[in-house]
PDB file of C-alpha atoms in Angstrom:
ATOM      1  CA  MET A   1      -0.298   0.649  -0.066  1.00 68.00           C
ATOM      2  CA  THR A   2       1.454   3.590  -1.670  1.00 88.00           C
ATOM      3  CA  ALA A   3      -1.675   5.806   0.119  1.00 96.00           C
ATOM      4  CA  THR A   4      -1.525   7.650   2.571  1.00 97.00           C
ATOM      5  CA  LEU A   5      -4.834   6.317   4.931  1.00 97.00           C
ATOM      6  CA  ILE A   6      -6.967   9.418   5.503  1.00 98.00           C
ATOM      7  CA  ASP A   7      -8.015   9.007   9.570  1.00 97.00           C
ATOM      8  CA  GLY A   8     -11.823  10.040   9.613  1.00 97.00           C
ATOM      9  CA  LYS A   9     -12.480   9.345  13.154  1.00 96.00           C
ATOM     10  CA  ALA A  10      -9.427  11.686  13.738  1.00 97.00           C
ATOM     11  CA  ILE A  11     -10.999  14.516  11.872  1.00 98.00           C
ATOM     12  CA  ALA A  12     -14.399  14.198  13.254  1.00 97.00           C
ATOM     13  CA  ALA A  13     -13.136  14.521  16.948  1.00 96.00           C
ATOM     14  CA  ARG A  14     -11.364  17.760  15.807  1.00 96.00           C
ATOM     15  CA  MET A  15     -14.824  18.759  14.659  1.00 97.00           C
ATOM     16  CA  ARG A  16     -16.510  17.811  18.083  1.00 96.00           C
ATOM     17  CA  ASP A  17     -14.691  19.149  20.115  1.00 96.00           C
ATOM     18  CA  GLU A  18     -14.706  22.624  18.442  1.00 97.00           C
ATOM     19  CA  THR A  19     -18.673  21.770  18.470  1.00 97.00           C
ATOM     20  CA  ARG A  20     -18.683  21.030  22.315  1.00 98.00           C
ATOM     21  CA  ALA A  21     -17.361  24.030  23.024  1.00 98.00           C
ATOM     22  CA  GLU A  22     -19.903  25.930  21.161  1.00 98.00           C
ATOM     23  CA  ALA A  23     -22.840  24.143  22.607  1.00 98.00           C
ATOM     24  CA  GLY A  24     -21.623  25.157  25.677  1.00 98.00           C
ATOM     25  CA  ARG A  25     -21.405  28.661  25.071  1.00 98.00           C
ATOM     26  CA  LEU A  26     -25.434  28.239  23.614  1.00 98.00           C
ATOM     27  CA  ALA A  27     -26.294  26.350  26.632  1.00 98.00           C
ATOM     28  CA  ALA A  28     -24.908  29.486  28.715  1.00 98.00           C
ATOM     29  CA  LEU A  29     -26.909  31.625  27.391  1.00 97.00           C
ATOM     30  CA  GLY A  30     -30.171  29.495  27.651  1.00 96.00           C
ATOM     31  CA  TRP A  31     -30.241  27.722  24.271  1.00 97.00           C
ATOM     32  CA  ALA A  32     -28.826  24.002  25.088  1.00 97.00           C
ATOM     33  CA  PRO A  33     -29.219  22.302  21.157  1.00 98.00           C
ATOM     34  CA  ARG A  34     -31.560  19.698  21.363  1.00 98.00           C
ATOM     35  CA  LEU A  35     -32.011  17.238  18.550  1.00 98.00           C
ATOM     36  CA  VAL A  36     -35.368  14.790  17.792  1.00 98.00           C
ATOM     37  CA  SER A  37     -34.901  11.546  15.727  1.00 97.00           C
ATOM     38  CA  ILE A  38     -37.888  10.512  13.919  1.00 96.00           C
ATOM     39  CA  SER A  39     -38.589   6.543  12.700  1.00 95.00           C
ATOM     40  CA  VAL A  40     -41.574   5.005  11.753  1.00 94.00           C
ATOM     41  CA  GLY A  41     -42.625   1.300  12.356  1.00 90.00           C
ATOM     42  CA  ASP A  42     -39.811  -1.325  12.788  1.00 81.00           C
ATOM     43  CA  VAL A  43     -36.390   0.155  13.906  1.00 76.00           C
ATOM     44  CA  ALA A  44     -34.285  -2.424  13.460  1.00 77.00           C
ATOM     45  CA  ALA A  45     -32.834  -1.179   9.939  1.00 68.00           C
ATOM     46  CA  ALA A  46     -32.443   2.587  11.496  1.00 76.00           C
ATOM     47  CA  GLU A  47     -31.373   1.098  15.167  1.00 81.00           C
ATOM     48  CA  LEU A  48     -27.494   1.374  14.612  1.00 79.00           C
ATOM     49  CA  TYR A  49     -27.608   4.862  13.548  1.00 82.00           C
ATOM     50  CA  VAL A  50     -30.060   6.083  16.153  1.00 89.00           C
ATOM     51  CA  ARG A  51     -27.545   4.731  18.504  1.00 89.00           C
ATOM     52  CA  ASN A  52     -23.975   6.396  16.736  1.00 87.00           C
ATOM     53  CA  GLN A  53     -26.254   9.477  16.611  1.00 92.00           C
ATOM     54  CA  GLN A  54     -27.280   9.504  20.147  1.00 95.00           C
ATOM     55  CA  ARG A  55     -23.349   8.766  21.260  1.00 94.00           C
ATOM     56  CA  SER A  56     -21.871  11.301  19.350  1.00 94.00           C
ATOM     57  CA  ALA A  57     -24.334  14.004  20.134  1.00 96.00           C
ATOM     58  CA  GLU A  58     -24.069  13.221  23.790  1.00 96.00           C
ATOM     59  CA  ALA A  59     -20.446  13.507  23.461  1.00 95.00           C
ATOM     60  CA  ALA A  60     -20.826  17.181  21.270  1.00 96.00           C
ATOM     61  CA  GLY A  61     -22.983  18.368  24.489  1.00 97.00           C
ATOM     62  CA  VAL A  62     -25.974  18.283  22.200  1.00 98.00           C
ATOM     63  CA  GLY A  63     -29.237  16.717  23.593  1.00 98.00           C
ATOM     64  CA  PHE A  64     -30.955  13.941  22.063  1.00 98.00           C
ATOM     65  CA  GLU A  65     -34.382  12.594  21.681  1.00 97.00           C
ATOM     66  CA  ALA A  66     -35.474   9.359  19.682  1.00 95.00           C
ATOM     67  CA  ARG A  67     -39.014   8.837  18.900  1.00 96.00           C
ATOM     68  CA  ASN A  68     -40.465   6.405  17.066  1.00 94.00           C
ATOM     69  CA  TYR A  69     -44.186   6.192  15.633  1.00 95.00           C
ATOM     70  CA  PRO A  70     -46.562   2.487  14.618  1.00 94.00           C
ATOM     71  CA  GLU A  71     -46.023   2.016  10.793  1.00 94.00           C
ATOM     72  CA  SER A  72     -49.526   2.535  11.001  1.00 95.00           C
ATOM     73  CA  ILE A  73     -49.575   6.387  11.314  1.00 97.00           C
ATOM     74  CA  SER A  74     -50.333   7.940   8.169  1.00 97.00           C
ATOM     75  CA  LEU A  75     -48.362  11.014   5.863  1.00 97.00           C
ATOM     76  CA  GLU A  76     -50.891  13.702   7.216  1.00 97.00           C
ATOM     77  CA  GLN A  77     -49.960  12.830  11.275  1.00 97.00           C
ATOM     78  CA  LEU A  78     -46.226  12.703  10.848  1.00 97.00           C
ATOM     79  CA  GLN A  79     -46.396  15.937   9.096  1.00 97.00           C
ATOM     80  CA  GLY A  80     -48.580  17.394  11.705  1.00 98.00           C
ATOM     81  CA  VAL A  81     -45.775  15.520  14.145  1.00 98.00           C
ATOM     82  CA  LEU A  82     -43.327  18.042  12.354  1.00 98.00           C
ATOM     83  CA  ALA A  83     -45.345  20.629  12.630  1.00 98.00           C
ATOM     84  CA  GLY A  84     -45.421  20.762  16.628  1.00 98.00           C
ATOM     85  CA  LEU A  85     -41.475  20.043  16.487  1.00 98.00           C
ATOM     86  CA  ASN A  86     -41.077  23.097  14.336  1.00 98.00           C
ATOM     87  CA  ALA A  87     -43.436  25.379  16.347  1.00 96.00           C
ATOM     88  CA  ASP A  88     -41.080  23.841  19.919  1.00 96.00           C
ATOM     89  CA  PRO A  89     -38.440  26.328  20.599  1.00 94.00           C
ATOM     90  CA  ARG A  90     -36.803  23.028  22.520  1.00 95.00           C
ATOM     91  CA  VAL A  91     -36.467  21.198  19.922  1.00 98.00           C
ATOM     92  CA  ASN A  92     -33.587  22.381  17.508  1.00 98.00           C
ATOM     93  CA  GLY A  93     -33.012  20.048  14.660  1.00 98.00           C
ATOM     94  CA  ILE A  94     -35.247  16.921  13.344  1.00 98.00           C
ATOM     95  CA  ILE A  95     -33.677  13.878  11.943  1.00 97.00           C
ATOM     96  CA  ILE A  96     -35.687  11.536   9.974  1.00 96.00           C
ATOM     97  CA  GLN A  97     -34.677   8.541   9.697  1.00 93.00           C
ATOM     98  CA  ARG A  98     -34.856   6.330   6.887  1.00 90.00           C
ATOM     99  CA  PRO A  99     -36.167   3.736   5.730  1.00 89.00           C
ATOM    100  CA  LEU A 100     -39.662   4.101   5.865  1.00 92.00           C
ATOM    101  CA  PRO A 101     -42.675   2.425   5.413  1.00 92.00           C
ATOM    102  CA  ALA A 102     -44.097   2.094   1.825  1.00 92.00           C
ATOM    103  CA  HIS A 103     -46.586   5.000   2.202  1.00 94.00           C
ATOM    104  CA  ILE A 104     -44.510   7.861   3.773  1.00 95.00           C
ATOM    105  CA  PRO A 105     -42.495   9.123   0.991  1.00 94.00           C
ATOM    106  CA  VAL A 106     -39.490  10.331   2.329  1.00 92.00           C
ATOM    107  CA  LYS A 107     -38.768  13.770   0.513  1.00 93.00           C
ATOM    108  CA  ALA A 108     -42.723  14.844   2.144  1.00 95.00           C
ATOM    109  CA  LEU A 109     -41.243  14.798   5.659  1.00 95.00           C
ATOM    110  CA  GLN A 110     -37.631  16.285   4.084  1.00 94.00           C
ATOM    111  CA  LYS A 111     -39.864  19.460   2.867  1.00 95.00           C
ATOM    112  CA  ALA A 112     -42.109  19.176   6.406  1.00 97.00           C
ATOM    113  CA  VAL A 113     -38.998  19.763   8.485  1.00 97.00           C
ATOM    114  CA  HIS A 114     -38.159  24.207   8.625  1.00 97.00           C
ATOM    115  CA  PRO A 115     -35.076  24.474   7.189  1.00 95.00           C
ATOM    116  CA  MET A 116     -33.816  26.135  10.244  1.00 96.00           C
ATOM    117  CA  LYS A 117     -34.003  22.882  11.841  1.00 98.00           C
ATOM    118  CA  ASP A 118     -33.083  20.870   9.073  1.00 97.00           C
ATOM    119  CA  VAL A 119     -29.744  19.824  10.302  1.00 97.00           C
ATOM    120  CA  GLU A 120     -29.683  16.922   7.726  1.00 96.00           C
ATOM    121  CA  GLY A 121     -29.220  19.557   5.319  1.00 94.00           C
ATOM    122  CA  MET A 122     -32.187  17.431   2.986  1.00 92.00           C
ATOM    123  CA  HIS A 123     -34.892  20.459   2.708  1.00 93.00           C
ATOM    124  CA  PRO A 124     -35.020  21.273  -1.080  1.00 91.00           C
ATOM    125  CA  SER A 125     -34.114  25.131   0.380  1.00 91.00           C
ATOM    126  CA  SER A 126     -30.678  23.979   1.987  1.00 91.00           C
ATOM    127  CA  ILE A 127     -29.781  21.769  -1.577  1.00 89.00           C
ATOM    128  CA  GLY A 128     -30.480  24.469  -3.564  1.00 88.00           C
ATOM    129  CA  ASN A 129     -28.093  26.845  -0.905  1.00 90.00           C
ATOM    130  CA  ILE A 130     -25.303  25.586  -1.952  1.00 88.00           C
ATOM    131  CA  VAL A 131     -25.668  26.797  -5.714  1.00 87.00           C
ATOM    132  CA  TYR A 132     -25.411  30.263  -4.166  1.00 85.00           C
ATOM    133  CA  ASN A 133     -22.051  28.441  -2.047  1.00 80.00           C
ATOM    134  CA  ASP A 134     -24.260  28.792   1.356  1.00 80.00           C
ATOM    135  CA  LEU A 135     -23.308  26.049   3.226  1.00 76.00           C
ATOM    136  CA  THR A 136     -25.231  26.842   6.420  1.00 82.00           C
ATOM    137  CA  LEU A 137     -26.936  23.656   6.767  1.00 91.00           C
ATOM    138  CA  GLY A 138     -25.254  21.790   3.890  1.00 91.00           C
ATOM    139  CA  PRO A 139     -26.296  17.750   3.532  1.00 94.00           C
ATOM    140  CA  CYS A 140     -24.476  15.987   6.276  1.00 95.00           C
ATOM    141  CA  THR A 141     -22.427  13.441   3.846  1.00 96.00           C
ATOM    142  CA  ALA A 142     -21.543  15.820   0.770  1.00 96.00           C
ATOM    143  CA  VAL A 143     -20.137  18.658   3.238  1.00 96.00           C
ATOM    144  CA  ALA A 144     -18.644  15.706   5.131  1.00 97.00           C
ATOM    145  CA  ALA A 145     -16.661  14.862   2.182  1.00 98.00           C
ATOM    146  CA  VAL A 146     -15.342  17.491   0.793  1.00 97.00           C
ATOM    147  CA  GLU A 147     -14.598  18.783   4.356  1.00 97.00           C
ATOM    148  CA  ILE A 148     -12.237  15.657   4.068  1.00 98.00           C
ATOM    149  CA  LEU A 149     -10.651  16.929   1.084  1.00 98.00           C
ATOM    150  CA  LYS A 150     -10.008  19.953   2.452  1.00 98.00           C
ATOM    151  CA  THR A 151      -7.437  18.337   5.092  1.00 98.00           C
ATOM    152  CA  LEU A 152      -5.141  16.991   2.274  1.00 98.00           C
ATOM    153  CA  PRO A 153      -2.458  19.020   1.263  1.00 97.00           C
ATOM    154  CA  LEU A 154      -4.017  19.981  -2.102  1.00 97.00           C
ATOM    155  CA  LYS A 155      -5.018  23.332  -3.422  1.00 97.00           C
ATOM    156  CA  MET A 156      -8.657  23.289  -4.445  1.00 97.00           C
ATOM    157  CA  GLU A 157      -8.447  26.182  -6.960  1.00 97.00           C
ATOM    158  CA  GLY A 158      -8.057  24.467 -10.472  1.00 97.00           C
ATOM    159  CA  LEU A 159      -7.817  21.327  -8.905  1.00 98.00           C
ATOM    160  CA  ASP A 160      -9.115  18.542 -11.465  1.00 98.00           C
ATOM    161  CA  VAL A 161     -12.409  16.426  -9.750  1.00 98.00           C
ATOM    162  CA  CYS A 162     -14.253  13.809 -10.710  1.00 98.00           C
ATOM    163  CA  VAL A 163     -17.629  12.760  -9.105  1.00 98.00           C
ATOM    164  CA  ILE A 164     -18.845   9.486  -9.436  1.00 98.00           C
ATOM    165  CA  GLY A 165     -22.203   9.373  -8.671  1.00 97.00           C
ATOM    166  CA  HIS A 166     -25.085  11.798  -9.234  1.00 95.00           C
ATOM    167  CA  SER A 167     -27.661  11.615  -6.273  1.00 94.00           C
ATOM    168  CA  GLU A 168     -29.505  14.671  -5.026  1.00 90.00           C
ATOM    169  CA  ILE A 169     -28.135  14.492  -1.644  1.00 90.00           C
ATOM    170  CA  VAL A 170     -24.492  13.220  -2.148  1.00 95.00           C
ATOM    171  CA  GLY A 171     -23.167  13.592  -5.604  1.00 96.00           C
ATOM    172  CA  LYS A 172     -24.487  16.994  -7.098  1.00 95.00           C
ATOM    173  CA  PRO A 173     -24.189  18.724  -4.293  1.00 95.00           C
ATOM    174  CA  ILE A 174     -20.149  17.199  -4.088  1.00 96.00           C
ATOM    175  CA  ALA A 175     -20.043  18.760  -7.574  1.00 97.00           C
ATOM    176  CA  PHE A 176     -21.095  22.233  -6.546  1.00 95.00           C
ATOM    177  CA  LEU A 177     -19.700  22.411  -3.338  1.00 95.00           C
ATOM    178  CA  MET A 178     -16.455  22.105  -5.094  1.00 97.00           C
ATOM    179  CA  MET A 179     -17.206  24.630  -7.845  1.00 96.00           C
ATOM    180  CA  GLY A 180     -17.824  26.903  -5.244  1.00 94.00           C
ATOM    181  CA  LEU A 181     -13.941  26.050  -3.968  1.00 95.00           C
ATOM    182  CA  GLY A 182     -12.543  26.814  -7.793  1.00 96.00           C
ATOM    183  CA  ALA A 183     -12.175  23.465  -8.909  1.00 98.00           C
ATOM    184  CA  THR A 184     -13.044  21.891 -11.801  1.00 98.00           C
ATOM    185  CA  VAL A 185     -15.652  19.106 -11.692  1.00 98.00           C
ATOM    186  CA  THR A 186     -16.314  16.589 -14.019  1.00 98.00           C
ATOM    187  CA  VAL A 187     -19.858  14.606 -12.791  1.00 98.00           C
ATOM    188  CA  CYS A 188     -20.156  10.770 -13.903  1.00 98.00           C
ATOM    189  CA  HIS A 189     -23.437   8.667 -13.467  1.00 95.00           C
ATOM    190  CA  HIS A 190     -24.857   5.474 -15.479  1.00 93.00           C
ATOM    191  CA  MET A 191     -24.835   7.260 -18.603  1.00 95.00           C
ATOM    192  CA  THR A 192     -21.269   7.882 -18.581  1.00 97.00           C
ATOM    193  CA  ARG A 193     -19.343   5.493 -21.534  1.00 95.00           C
ATOM    194  CA  GLN A 194     -15.968   5.584 -20.021  1.00 96.00           C
ATOM    195  CA  VAL A 195     -15.664   6.114 -16.197  1.00 98.00           C
ATOM    196  CA  ALA A 196     -12.108   5.750 -15.786  1.00 98.00           C
ATOM    197  CA  VAL A 197     -11.357   8.199 -19.303  1.00 98.00           C
ATOM    198  CA  HIS A 198     -12.753  10.658 -16.443  1.00 98.00           C
ATOM    199  CA  SER A 199     -11.538   9.434 -13.488  1.00 98.00           C
ATOM    200  CA  ARG A 200      -7.732   8.827 -14.481  1.00 98.00           C
ATOM    201  CA  ALA A 201      -7.280  12.429 -15.346  1.00 98.00           C
ATOM    202  CA  ALA A 202      -8.553  13.662 -11.691  1.00 98.00           C
ATOM    203  CA  ASP A 203      -6.533  14.537  -8.882  1.00 98.00           C
ATOM    204  CA  ALA A 204      -9.517  13.797  -6.577  1.00 98.00           C
ATOM    205  CA  VAL A 205     -12.003  10.992  -6.907  1.00 98.00           C
ATOM    206  CA  PHE A 206     -15.333  10.878  -5.056  1.00 98.00           C
ATOM    207  CA  VAL A 207     -17.493   8.084  -5.502  1.00 98.00           C
ATOM    208  CA  ALA A 208     -21.113   7.313  -3.886  1.00 97.00           C
ATOM    209  CA  VAL A 209     -22.751   5.155  -6.223  1.00 97.00           C
ATOM    210  CA  GLY A 210     -23.848   1.852  -3.932  1.00 94.00           C
ATOM    211  CA  LYS A 211     -21.830  -0.411  -6.441  1.00 96.00           C
ATOM    212  CA  PRO A 212     -18.806  -2.363  -4.378  1.00 96.00           C
ATOM    213  CA  GLY A 213     -15.499  -2.647  -6.300  1.00 96.00           C
ATOM    214  CA  LEU A 214     -16.484   0.087  -8.738  1.00 97.00           C
ATOM    215  CA  VAL A 215     -13.624   1.863  -8.048  1.00 98.00           C
ATOM    216  CA  ARG A 216     -10.270  -0.082  -9.570  1.00 98.00           C
ATOM    217  CA  GLY A 217      -6.612   1.102  -9.062  1.00 98.00           C
ATOM    218  CA  GLU A 218      -5.958   1.594 -12.968  1.00 98.00           C
ATOM    219  CA  MET A 219      -9.116   4.111 -13.015  1.00 98.00           C
ATOM    220  CA  LEU A 220      -7.308   6.067 -10.937  1.00 98.00           C
ATOM    221  CA  LYS A 221      -4.251   9.237 -11.812  1.00 98.00           C
ATOM    222  CA  PRO A 222      -1.116   8.026  -9.132  1.00 97.00           C
ATOM    223  CA  GLY A 223      -1.291   9.811  -6.263  1.00 98.00           C
ATOM    224  CA  ALA A 224      -4.562  11.330  -6.779  1.00 98.00           C
ATOM    225  CA  ALA A 225      -6.811  11.912  -3.989  1.00 98.00           C
ATOM    226  CA  LEU A 226      -9.693   8.874  -3.450  1.00 98.00           C
ATOM    227  CA  ILE A 227     -13.021   9.368  -1.222  1.00 98.00           C
ATOM    228  CA  ASP A 228     -14.878   6.508  -1.028  1.00 98.00           C
ATOM    229  CA  ILE A 229     -18.522   7.470   0.261  1.00 97.00           C
ATOM    230  CA  GLY A 230     -19.942   4.109  -0.569  1.00 96.00           C
ATOM    231  CA  ILE A 231     -21.142   1.713   1.840  1.00 92.00           C
ATOM    232  CA  ASN A 232     -22.289  -1.815   1.100  1.00 93.00           C
ATOM    233  CA  ARG A 233     -22.453  -5.122   2.883  1.00 89.00           C
ATOM    234  CA  VAL A 234     -20.428  -7.594   1.006  1.00 92.00           C
ATOM    235  CA  GLU A 235     -19.670 -11.921   2.600  1.00 90.00           C
ATOM    236  CA  GLY A 236     -20.461  -9.818   6.063  1.00 87.00           C
ATOM    237  CA  ARG A 237     -17.903  -6.797   5.715  1.00 92.00           C
ATOM    238  CA  THR A 238     -18.868  -3.443   5.267  1.00 92.00           C
ATOM    239  CA  VAL A 239     -16.896  -2.088   2.121  1.00 95.00           C
ATOM    240  CA  GLY A 240     -17.113   0.883   0.027  1.00 97.00           C
ATOM    241  CA  ASP A 241     -17.507   1.801  -3.808  1.00 98.00           C
ATOM    242  CA  ALA A 242     -13.670   1.382  -4.561  1.00 98.00           C
ATOM    243  CA  ASP A 243     -11.307  -2.058  -4.213  1.00 97.00           C
ATOM    244  CA  PHE A 244      -9.173  -0.911  -1.680  1.00 97.00           C
ATOM    245  CA  ALA A 245      -6.632  -2.916  -2.247  1.00 97.00           C
ATOM    246  CA  SER A 246      -5.421  -2.066  -5.946  1.00 98.00           C
ATOM    247  CA  CYS A 247      -7.165   1.730  -5.425  1.00 98.00           C
ATOM    248  CA  ALA A 248      -4.452   1.958  -2.111  1.00 98.00           C
ATOM    249  CA  GLU A 249      -1.520   1.214  -4.598  1.00 98.00           C
ATOM    250  CA  VAL A 250      -2.446   3.792  -6.971  1.00 98.00           C
ATOM    251  CA  ALA A 251      -3.414   6.795  -5.073  1.00 98.00           C
ATOM    252  CA  GLY A 252      -1.690   9.338  -2.849  1.00 98.00           C
ATOM    253  CA  TRP A 253      -4.642   9.279  -0.502  1.00 98.00           C
ATOM    254  CA  ILE A 254      -7.723   6.883   0.310  1.00 98.00           C
ATOM    255  CA  THR A 255     -10.745   6.786   2.740  1.00 98.00           C
ATOM    256  CA  PRO A 256     -11.295   3.549   4.841  1.00 97.00           C
ATOM    257  CA  VAL A 257     -14.407   2.600   4.807  1.00 96.00           C
ATOM    258  CA  PRO A 258     -15.907   1.826   7.521  1.00 94.00           C
ATOM    259  CA  GLY A 259     -14.198   4.363   9.252  1.00 95.00           C
ATOM    260  CA  GLY A 260     -13.834   7.599   6.419  1.00 97.00           C
ATOM    261  CA  VAL A 261     -16.717   9.364   5.781  1.00 97.00           C
ATOM    262  CA  GLY A 262     -19.230   7.949   8.118  1.00 94.00           C
ATOM    263  CA  PRO A 263     -17.183   9.839  10.976  1.00 94.00           C
ATOM    264  CA  VAL A 264     -16.822  13.009   9.845  1.00 97.00           C
ATOM    265  CA  THR A 265     -21.166  12.823   8.420  1.00 96.00           C
ATOM    266  CA  VAL A 266     -22.148  12.577  12.058  1.00 95.00           C
ATOM    267  CA  ALA A 267     -20.157  15.048  13.116  1.00 96.00           C
ATOM    268  CA  ILE A 268     -21.091  17.318  10.362  1.00 97.00           C
ATOM    269  CA  LEU A 269     -24.512  16.256  11.693  1.00 97.00           C
ATOM    270  CA  MET A 270     -23.354  17.782  15.136  1.00 97.00           C
ATOM    271  CA  LYS A 271     -22.135  21.065  14.160  1.00 97.00           C
ATOM    272  CA  ASN A 272     -25.642  21.193  11.886  1.00 97.00           C
ATOM    273  CA  ALA A 273     -27.074  21.116  15.211  1.00 98.00           C
ATOM    274  CA  VAL A 274     -25.597  24.299  16.801  1.00 98.00           C
ATOM    275  CA  LEU A 275     -25.255  25.985  13.760  1.00 97.00           C
ATOM    276  CA  ALA A 276     -29.153  25.209  13.492  1.00 97.00           C
ATOM    277  CA  THR A 277     -29.754  26.493  17.525  1.00 98.00           C
ATOM    278  CA  ALA A 278     -27.284  29.629  16.692  1.00 97.00           C
ATOM    279  CA  MET A 279     -29.679  30.740  14.100  1.00 96.00           C
ATOM    280  CA  GLN A 280     -33.226  30.191  16.141  1.00 97.00           C
ATOM    281  CA  MET A 281     -31.661  31.842  19.074  1.00 96.00           C
ATOM    282  CA  ASP A 282     -30.945  34.747  16.476  1.00 95.00           C
ATOM    283  CA  HIS A 283     -34.388  34.513  14.957  1.00 92.00           C
ATOM    284  CA  TYR A 284     -36.165  35.085  18.197  1.00 90.00           C
ATOM    285  CA  ARG A 285     -34.105  37.313  19.999  1.00 90.00           C
ATOM    286  CA  THR A 286     -34.897  39.513  16.260  1.00 89.00           C
ATOM    287  CA  ALA A 287     -38.525  38.628  16.351  1.00 85.00           C
ATOM    288  CA  PHE A 288     -39.274  39.444  19.915  1.00 82.00           C
ATOM    289  CA  ALA A 289     -36.619  41.983  20.783  1.00 75.00           C
ATOM    290  CA  ALA A 290     -38.620  44.933  22.562  1.00 67.00           C
ATOM    291  CA  ALA A 291     -39.517  48.188  20.893  1.00 62.00           C
ATOM    292  CA  VAL A 292     -37.015  51.300  21.537  1.00 57.00           C
TER     293      VAL A 292
END
């Protein structure tokens, strides 16, 4: 292996320390950050994520409440629950756990979360703000991937970047985030004819497709950075979208799976919770300030 392993846990720990300090400052002002997690039906699929989020929240000084609703709940009832949380100043962020029952479209719930409490960065306004390089509450995984790249000794301006995968919540936001930093970005997807032609020309490659082993060493420029966002289960192991062994022989830097983008994504979620709390504090102070 020639590539330098990027330690996502260490990056996340540094971010968590900063978040904990800011959470303490807000708590001293009477605005202790608090998250509410919403899951529906059988929570087994989301249980691990909820536990990890709760542990991370506690470590970052952020309150965390997990709520589970029966699978029989209607979309309208859930939207009512979210309306109540939106109006509650004691709740500063809302997380919608996936998967959801078939009759509950996740996009409808994401739209129902107030943008100032959208700590996951999934509301259409949060996604749209990226076009204007406004990253106040950006989508956590995309922001985490870019933050990891920013820790490397690479000049972002003019960097040739290849994004493999163009999902609304990861691939596309990464492309806009990198363009905002001055990079030249190519986005590949399922209709791209020769992905390797584009990836081999890139100084940095992001991959988020959900297909294990998609990116191989021969698809990379020697010394390039590889940020692997994929999470797949293969023969009882968690692996990314890259063939780690062959890519590590060519890349200059590489994220492991697990232990790379995942921990930083959770750290961004907690950072967003604190940012959202500060935004709400300022909003309430302005809205209810005494007239002079």
